[in-house]
Structure formats: structure tokens, C-alpha cells
Amino acid sequence: MNAAPFCPGYPPPYDVLAASYPDATVYPPAAFRVEWGPIFHRGRLDGTAKLLVLGQDPAVAETVTRRILVGVAGQRTQGLLARLGLTRSYLMVNTFVYSVYGQAGGNAHIKDEAIAAYRNSWLTTIVSHNDIAAVITLGALAASAYHRWLAAGATFAGHHAAILHPTYPESASAAGQITLADATKRLLANWNEALPGLIAAIAQPDEPASGTPYGTAFIEQDLPPIPPGDLPAGIPEWMRTARNWGTRQGPDAVTKRATIAVTVPAADRPWLTQPTLQPSGRRGAQPGVA
Amino acid sequence: MNAAPFCPGYPPPYDVLAASYPDATVYPPAAFRVEWGPIFHRGRLDGTAKLLVLGQDPAVAETVTRRILVGVAGQRTQGLLARLGLTRSYLMVNTFVYSVYGQAGGNAHIKDEAIAAYRNSWLTTIVSHNDIAAVITLGALAASAYHRWLAAGATFAGHHAAILHPTYPESASAAGQITLADATKRLLANWNEALPGLIAAIAQPDEPASGTPYGTAFIEQDLPPIPPGDLPAGIPEWMRTARNWGTRQGPDAVTKRATIAVTVPAADRPWLTQPTLQPSGRRGAQPGVA
């Protein structure tokens, strides 16, 4: 038997938000991957969250697991929370509930009123139903979304840490401004600067905060798996790792946008250690007459 | 805005069952696709189910949506329930929580005690917490599982309809015994025979039962979409259709077993009706410094 806690989903007052979300009339399909559906959150919706993380937008792993910050960005964020002594009492939502398509999509729509109104409903509901001591915003768009929420009349007196987005190294180095190694060094220095303020703000973490500063590159201990209790029931363990198990695939832009391939990592194929039955081209045992 | 009800997941007493399920020590990976995780149910877990459907095992669409009977078999089953006047008050579980691999896998393990013990826990919990008037078993293995549950001491006095599995036409015709058209005719005649007994057993359906007999082939009205309230929050609408959006892919048996490709159907690509921004090889807007 396997004993694995799971995310129980969307209780009140979040159920109303998860059942009524902006569609393609609000999020233009030219800039957002609305075809994959919205993805709302990761973490506690039971009133116990002490830290709110505001991310940017979901990627492939998030689309498959239906929870945000699960892939590489999620693993890195999880490692940051571990340094704060948070293994459980956090809640994450994104700036955009749909994945951004193309470089300019997020920037072009960060000021959209209808997008902000829905996002602000989440933020206000969260701070009304939790004792949020600190907010972390990941990247410039999330920081902008946070300030827009305050400007729209929200009251939040806790700490705010505006830090570089966890995949800043990849995006900055791909843009040619900086090497991946140097961008990673810069990211981790930026995160190190944020640690003391966050630790001071969160009076009662789940366990004592280590506050151990990052080095100049990510090491294995910096990337803990996503806790099983953060994902829906039955999600396999390898989907909680950053083993690059999900990719967008296709020979052209249309097919690639329309396709997600999920591949069980080579290390997670239990049937290869046991003899298999004769494989069949068709699925399942043959259903017969009862 | 989009208003879509969603499946709220696993409340007590089902939460314990969904958190503690048989793993590869119970379900041998040679015969079951344990690597994709267990998939538990579809339908009402709030005590309002009047009909229990016992299916066989999850396929690709079920693996992606994490609910059973969603793909072709699910659409056909949904059409059967519609004829019974059931649009909501049903609950479906499977004989096996993991997908069967290879023709013989299901037959070989239908007698396994540990597999049966967990399945029986679900069945007994369901009949203890719902007024189940009837059970439909889909195919021979589900019927066997039902009788094993009774033989193990369960008490259930309601109606039992043992009918052909919804994908019997595909499996029987692929085996060469019968043409697809003839097998479909046989399936629908078999289902027609079951209609009066089921309608008589379910005293208070959600709406008046039509009982309209099937013809000799499936027509469009026989295949209603899966209701949004049966799937997790945010699942896109096209995943509730049988548009063949999920496939196992790969040039060899190992890769094929390890890979599921999900493709947005051509009719459900909203960005093709609007001009897109310059596509980028990388995901999302570029996260910058806040």
C-alpha cells in the first residue's frame, strides 16, 4: 500500500473562484494558452497559509498536474520555502491563470482590468482567510500585479519580498545578455538578500528556518520534490520531480502549441525491472460479455 | 467569464481510500500501468448517488483527467445513464485502479485478494453512504469483481445489470470474431435489454427516464459530453469530449508505454481565429527583476 496525502481541491470560499474564471473573452488566445484551461493554485486553502507566493503563469508540468509551480520553477521555489522553514504553511497563485504564449504576451496584458479583477479576488480572499505574514513575488510581472492589487484598494501590512523569477537564469541567458552560470549566480544572490527579511516576518514557521544562504549554483538539496499533499489524488511520484517529463511537441508552431507529451522518466519505469506480458496494440484486457 | 462546476474531489470517508491505495507490490507492473498512478472514480461522492457503475480500468483520457470513464467508453456510458434519467446521481469506480497492460493482465489478476480487498473497501463504503438502487457492471471482469464482493460478505439488495463493456465492439472486432458494425449492433441490443430493469429499479431519477432504445449503431445523441461537474477544476471543455485527444506514442514498446501525448483537437484551437503574437521557442513572458 502507498500512503500519500493529496490536495483536497477548492473548498469555500475558493470554490466560487475556481468555478467562475475568466475565459478567452478576457484572456486573448493570441497571448495566452486558454485552450489548456486555467490553473489556479498550489498549497493550503484551509486557512493555515502564512506565506503567499505570487508567481507568473503556468508551464507544461503545471498544465498536466493542474497545480502551479510544479516544474523547474516550482522545485526552485520549494527549496526557497524550505530555507524559510515552510514545508506546509504556504499558498501560491499566479499573475495569470493561463500560460503566457510568446515573449510579449505577459507584458502586453499586465494592465488588463478584467484579468486584474479576477486575480485581485483571489488575493483579497486569501489575505482575508489566512494570517499571511509575507508575500513573495516572483519576477517583474508578479511584482507589478501585487502593486496593482494594493493600488486597487487592498490592505496588506505584511512583508513583501520582490525577487527574481526562478527561471530568470534560463530566460536571461537565452536572451544573450548573460551566461546561464552568471544569471544563476545573480538569481541566488538576489534570493539570499531576501532571506533575512522573510525569516523575520514569518514568526512561526513549520520548522526552524535554516536561512542557509545559496551558493553560486543550484545543488540537489536546493530542489526538494513538490510535497504529495500539494497535488491531486493519485498523481504519480515522478510528476513531483523536475525530471523534464512534460514537453510541448510538434513540427510546426500550431502543432506544438496544440500538443503536450508526457513521458515517464527512465528512472521511473517499474515494468522494466519485471518481465512484461505480451504487449498488445490495444488497451486493457478484452472486455467480454458478463 | 466561464461558469463551470467542477468535481470537488475526495471528501470523507473517501479521503482515506484516495490517500492509501495499492502500489506496485499489489498491482504487478508487468500487468498494470502503475507508473501513471491510480485513478479512482467519477461522479458523486456526496451521498446522492443512486446508481453505481463498475467499469474495468482507466485508459488514456482517464489518466490525463484523473477521473474514470471519460474517453470513448465514458461517453457511451454517459449516454446510457441519460436514457435512465440520470444526469447527476451516479457514481463510477473501476475493477482496477490502474490501467491494464496487455490482453491477459486483467484476466490474470481478477482473483488477486489484495486487489479485491481495496476494491471491496470502495464498494462497501459507497453502498453504506448512498442509496444505491442499482449496479451496472461493464464487461466480464467487472461482473466478476461484483460477484466476488458479494461472495466476500457484502450485502446489496438492489438491482444488478451485467452488460457488455462499452468498448466491446472495438475489442471483439479487433480480435477478428465479428465486424465492428455487428459487434456494435450486439452491444446496443445487449444494452437495450438492460434498460427496463434499470429504469424500474431507479425510482427517482434526476429527470424522467426516456428509455428510448438504441438503434443498431451509435448516433451523436448517444454520446453526450462528460458533465463539467465530473472533472477537476479548470479542465478544458474538449477533454470532456471523445475527440481522441490523448494517445500513447512511441517507436517501440518501452517508449509507447512511457508516453502519453495530449493534442488539442483541431476544432478547439481558439488562437487560430485570432492573430498570434510572434511565437517564441521559450515559454512565457521573460521574467525580469522586480
Coordinates of C-alpha atoms in Angstrom, one line a residue, chain A residues 33-223:
Chain A
R33 CA -2.8 29.4 -23.9
V34 CA -6.5 29.4 -22.9
E35 CA -7.0 26.1 -24.7
W36 CA -5.4 24.2 -21.8
G37 CA -7.8 25.6 -19.1
P38 CA -6.9 27.8 -16.1
I39 CA -4.7 26.6 -13.3
F40 CA -5.3 28.2 -10.0
H41 CA -3.0 27.5 -7.1
R42 CA -0.8 25.2 -5.1
G43 CA -0.7 24.9 -1.3
R44 CA -3.0 25.4 1.6
L45 CA -6.6 26.6 1.1
D46 CA -7.6 25.6 4.7
G47 CA -6.7 29.0 6.3
T48 CA -3.3 28.0 7.5
A49 CA -1.1 29.7 5.0
K50 CA 1.5 32.2 6.4
L51 CA 3.3 33.0 3.2
L52 CA 1.7 33.9 -0.2
V53 CA 3.8 33.3 -3.3
L54 CA 2.7 35.2 -6.4
G55 CA 4.2 33.6 -9.5
Q56 CA 3.8 34.4 -13.1
D57 CA 2.0 31.8 -15.2
P58 CA 1.7 28.0 -15.5
A59 CA 4.0 26.0 -17.8
V60 CA 3.8 22.3 -19.0
A61 CA 4.1 20.4 -15.7
E62 CA 1.5 22.7 -14.2
T63 CA -0.9 22.1 -17.1
V64 CA -0.7 18.3 -16.5
T65 CA -0.9 18.3 -12.7
R66 CA -3.4 21.2 -12.6
R67 CA -1.4 22.9 -9.8
I68 CA 1.0 25.8 -10.3
L69 CA 4.8 26.0 -9.6
V70 CA 5.4 22.3 -10.0
G71 CA 8.1 22.1 -12.7
V72 CA 11.6 23.6 -12.5
A73 CA 10.3 27.0 -11.2
G74 CA 8.3 25.1 -8.6
Q75 CA 11.2 23.0 -7.4
R76 CA 13.4 26.1 -7.0
T77 CA 10.6 27.9 -5.1
Q78 CA 10.1 24.8 -2.9
G79 CA 13.7 25.0 -2.0
L80 CA 13.4 28.7 -1.1
L81 CA 10.4 27.9 1.2
A82 CA 12.4 25.1 2.9
R83 CA 15.0 27.7 3.9
L84 CA 12.2 29.7 5.5
G85 CA 11.1 26.7 7.5
L86 CA 8.0 26.4 5.4
T87 CA 7.1 22.8 4.5
R88 CA 3.3 23.3 4.5
S89 CA 2.0 26.7 5.5
Y90 CA 2.2 28.4 2.1
L91 CA -0.2 29.2 -0.7
M92 CA 0.8 30.1 -4.3
V93 CA -1.2 31.7 -7.0
N94 CA -0.1 33.2 -10.3
T95 CA -0.3 36.5 -12.0
F96 CA -2.0 34.8 -15.0
V97 CA -4.3 31.7 -14.7
Y98 CA -3.4 30.7 -18.3
S99 CA 0.1 30.1 -19.6
V100 CA 1.6 33.1 -21.5
Y101 CA 2.2 32.5 -25.2
G102 CA 5.2 34.3 -26.6
Q103 CA 7.5 36.8 -25.0
A104 CA 5.3 39.8 -25.2
G105 CA 2.0 38.3 -24.1
G106 CA 2.5 38.8 -20.4
N107 CA 3.9 42.4 -20.7
A108 CA 1.1 43.4 -23.0
H109 CA -1.7 42.3 -20.7
I110 CA -0.3 43.1 -17.2
K111 CA -2.5 46.2 -17.1
D112 CA -5.8 44.5 -18.3
E113 CA -8.5 45.4 -15.8
A114 CA -10.6 42.2 -16.2
I115 CA -7.5 40.0 -15.7
A116 CA -6.5 42.0 -12.6
A117 CA -10.1 42.0 -11.2
Y118 CA -10.1 38.2 -11.1
R119 CA -6.6 37.9 -9.7
N120 CA -7.4 40.5 -7.1
S121 CA -10.4 38.5 -6.0
W122 CA -8.1 35.6 -5.2
L123 CA -5.5 37.8 -3.4
T124 CA -8.2 39.5 -1.3
T125 CA -9.9 36.2 -0.4
I126 CA -6.5 34.8 0.6
V127 CA -5.5 37.6 2.9
S128 CA -9.0 37.6 4.4
H129 CA -8.9 33.9 5.3
N130 CA -5.3 33.4 6.3
D131 CA -2.7 35.1 8.5
I132 CA -0.4 36.0 5.7
A133 CA 2.8 37.4 7.2
A134 CA 4.7 37.8 3.9
V135 CA 4.2 37.9 0.2
I136 CA 6.9 36.8 -2.3
T137 CA 6.5 38.0 -5.8
L138 CA 8.4 36.0 -8.5
G139 CA 9.6 38.4 -11.3
A140 CA 8.6 41.8 -12.6
L141 CA 5.1 40.9 -13.7
A142 CA 4.1 39.4 -10.4
A143 CA 5.5 42.4 -8.5
S144 CA 3.5 44.6 -10.8
A145 CA 0.4 42.6 -10.1
Y146 CA 1.0 42.9 -6.4
H147 CA 1.3 46.7 -6.6
R148 CA -1.8 46.9 -8.7
W149 CA -3.7 45.0 -6.2
L150 CA -2.6 47.4 -3.4
A151 CA -3.4 50.4 -5.7
A152 CA -6.9 49.0 -6.2
G153 CA -7.5 49.4 -2.5
A154 CA -6.3 46.2 -0.9
T155 CA -4.9 46.4 2.6
F156 CA -2.0 44.2 3.4
A157 CA 0.5 45.2 6.1
G158 CA 2.8 42.2 5.9
H159 CA 6.3 41.9 4.4
H160 CA 6.8 42.0 0.6
A161 CA 9.8 40.4 -1.0
A162 CA 10.1 41.1 -4.7
I163 CA 12.6 38.6 -6.0
L164 CA 13.9 37.4 -9.4
H165 CA 11.7 34.8 -11.1
P166 CA 13.1 31.2 -10.5
T167 CA 13.6 30.7 -14.3
Y168 CA 15.3 34.1 -14.7
P169 CA 18.6 32.3 -15.4
E170 CA 17.2 30.4 -18.4
S171 CA 15.3 33.4 -19.9
A172 CA 18.1 35.9 -19.4
S173 CA 20.8 33.6 -20.8
A174 CA 18.6 32.6 -23.7
A175 CA 18.2 36.3 -24.5
G176 CA 22.0 36.5 -24.7
Q177 CA 22.6 39.2 -22.1
I178 CA 24.4 36.9 -19.7
T179 CA 25.6 33.3 -19.3
L180 CA 23.4 30.8 -17.6
A181 CA 26.0 30.4 -14.8
D182 CA 26.3 34.1 -14.2
A183 CA 22.5 34.5 -14.3
T184 CA 22.1 31.7 -11.8
K185 CA 24.7 33.3 -9.6
R186 CA 22.8 36.6 -9.8
L187 CA 19.4 34.9 -9.1
L188 CA 20.8 33.2 -6.0
A189 CA 22.4 36.3 -4.7
N190 CA 19.1 38.1 -5.1
W191 CA 17.3 35.3 -3.2
N192 CA 19.9 35.4 -0.5
E193 CA 19.3 39.1 0.1
A194 CA 15.6 38.3 0.6
L195 CA 16.1 35.6 3.2
P196 CA 16.6 37.6 6.4
G197 CA 13.5 39.8 5.8
L198 CA 11.3 36.9 5.1
I199 CA 12.6 34.9 8.0
A200 CA 12.0 37.9 10.3
A201 CA 8.5 38.3 9.0
I202 CA 7.3 34.7 9.5
A203 CA 7.2 34.4 13.2
Q204 CA 6.1 30.8 13.4
P205 CA 7.3 28.7 10.6
D206 CA 6.6 25.0 10.3
E207 CA 10.1 24.2 11.4
P208 CA 13.0 26.3 12.4
A209 CA 14.2 28.4 9.4
S210 CA 17.7 27.4 8.3
G211 CA 18.3 30.6 6.4
T212 CA 21.3 28.9 4.9
P213 CA 22.4 31.1 2.0
Y214 CA 22.5 29.6 -1.5
G215 CA 25.9 29.1 -3.2
T216 CA 26.5 30.3 -6.7
A217 CA 24.7 27.4 -8.4
F218 CA 21.7 25.2 -7.6
I219 CA 22.7 22.0 -5.9
E220 CA 20.5 18.9 -5.4
Q221 CA 19.4 19.9 -1.9
D222 CA 18.1 23.2 -3.2
L223 CA 15.5 21.4 -5.3

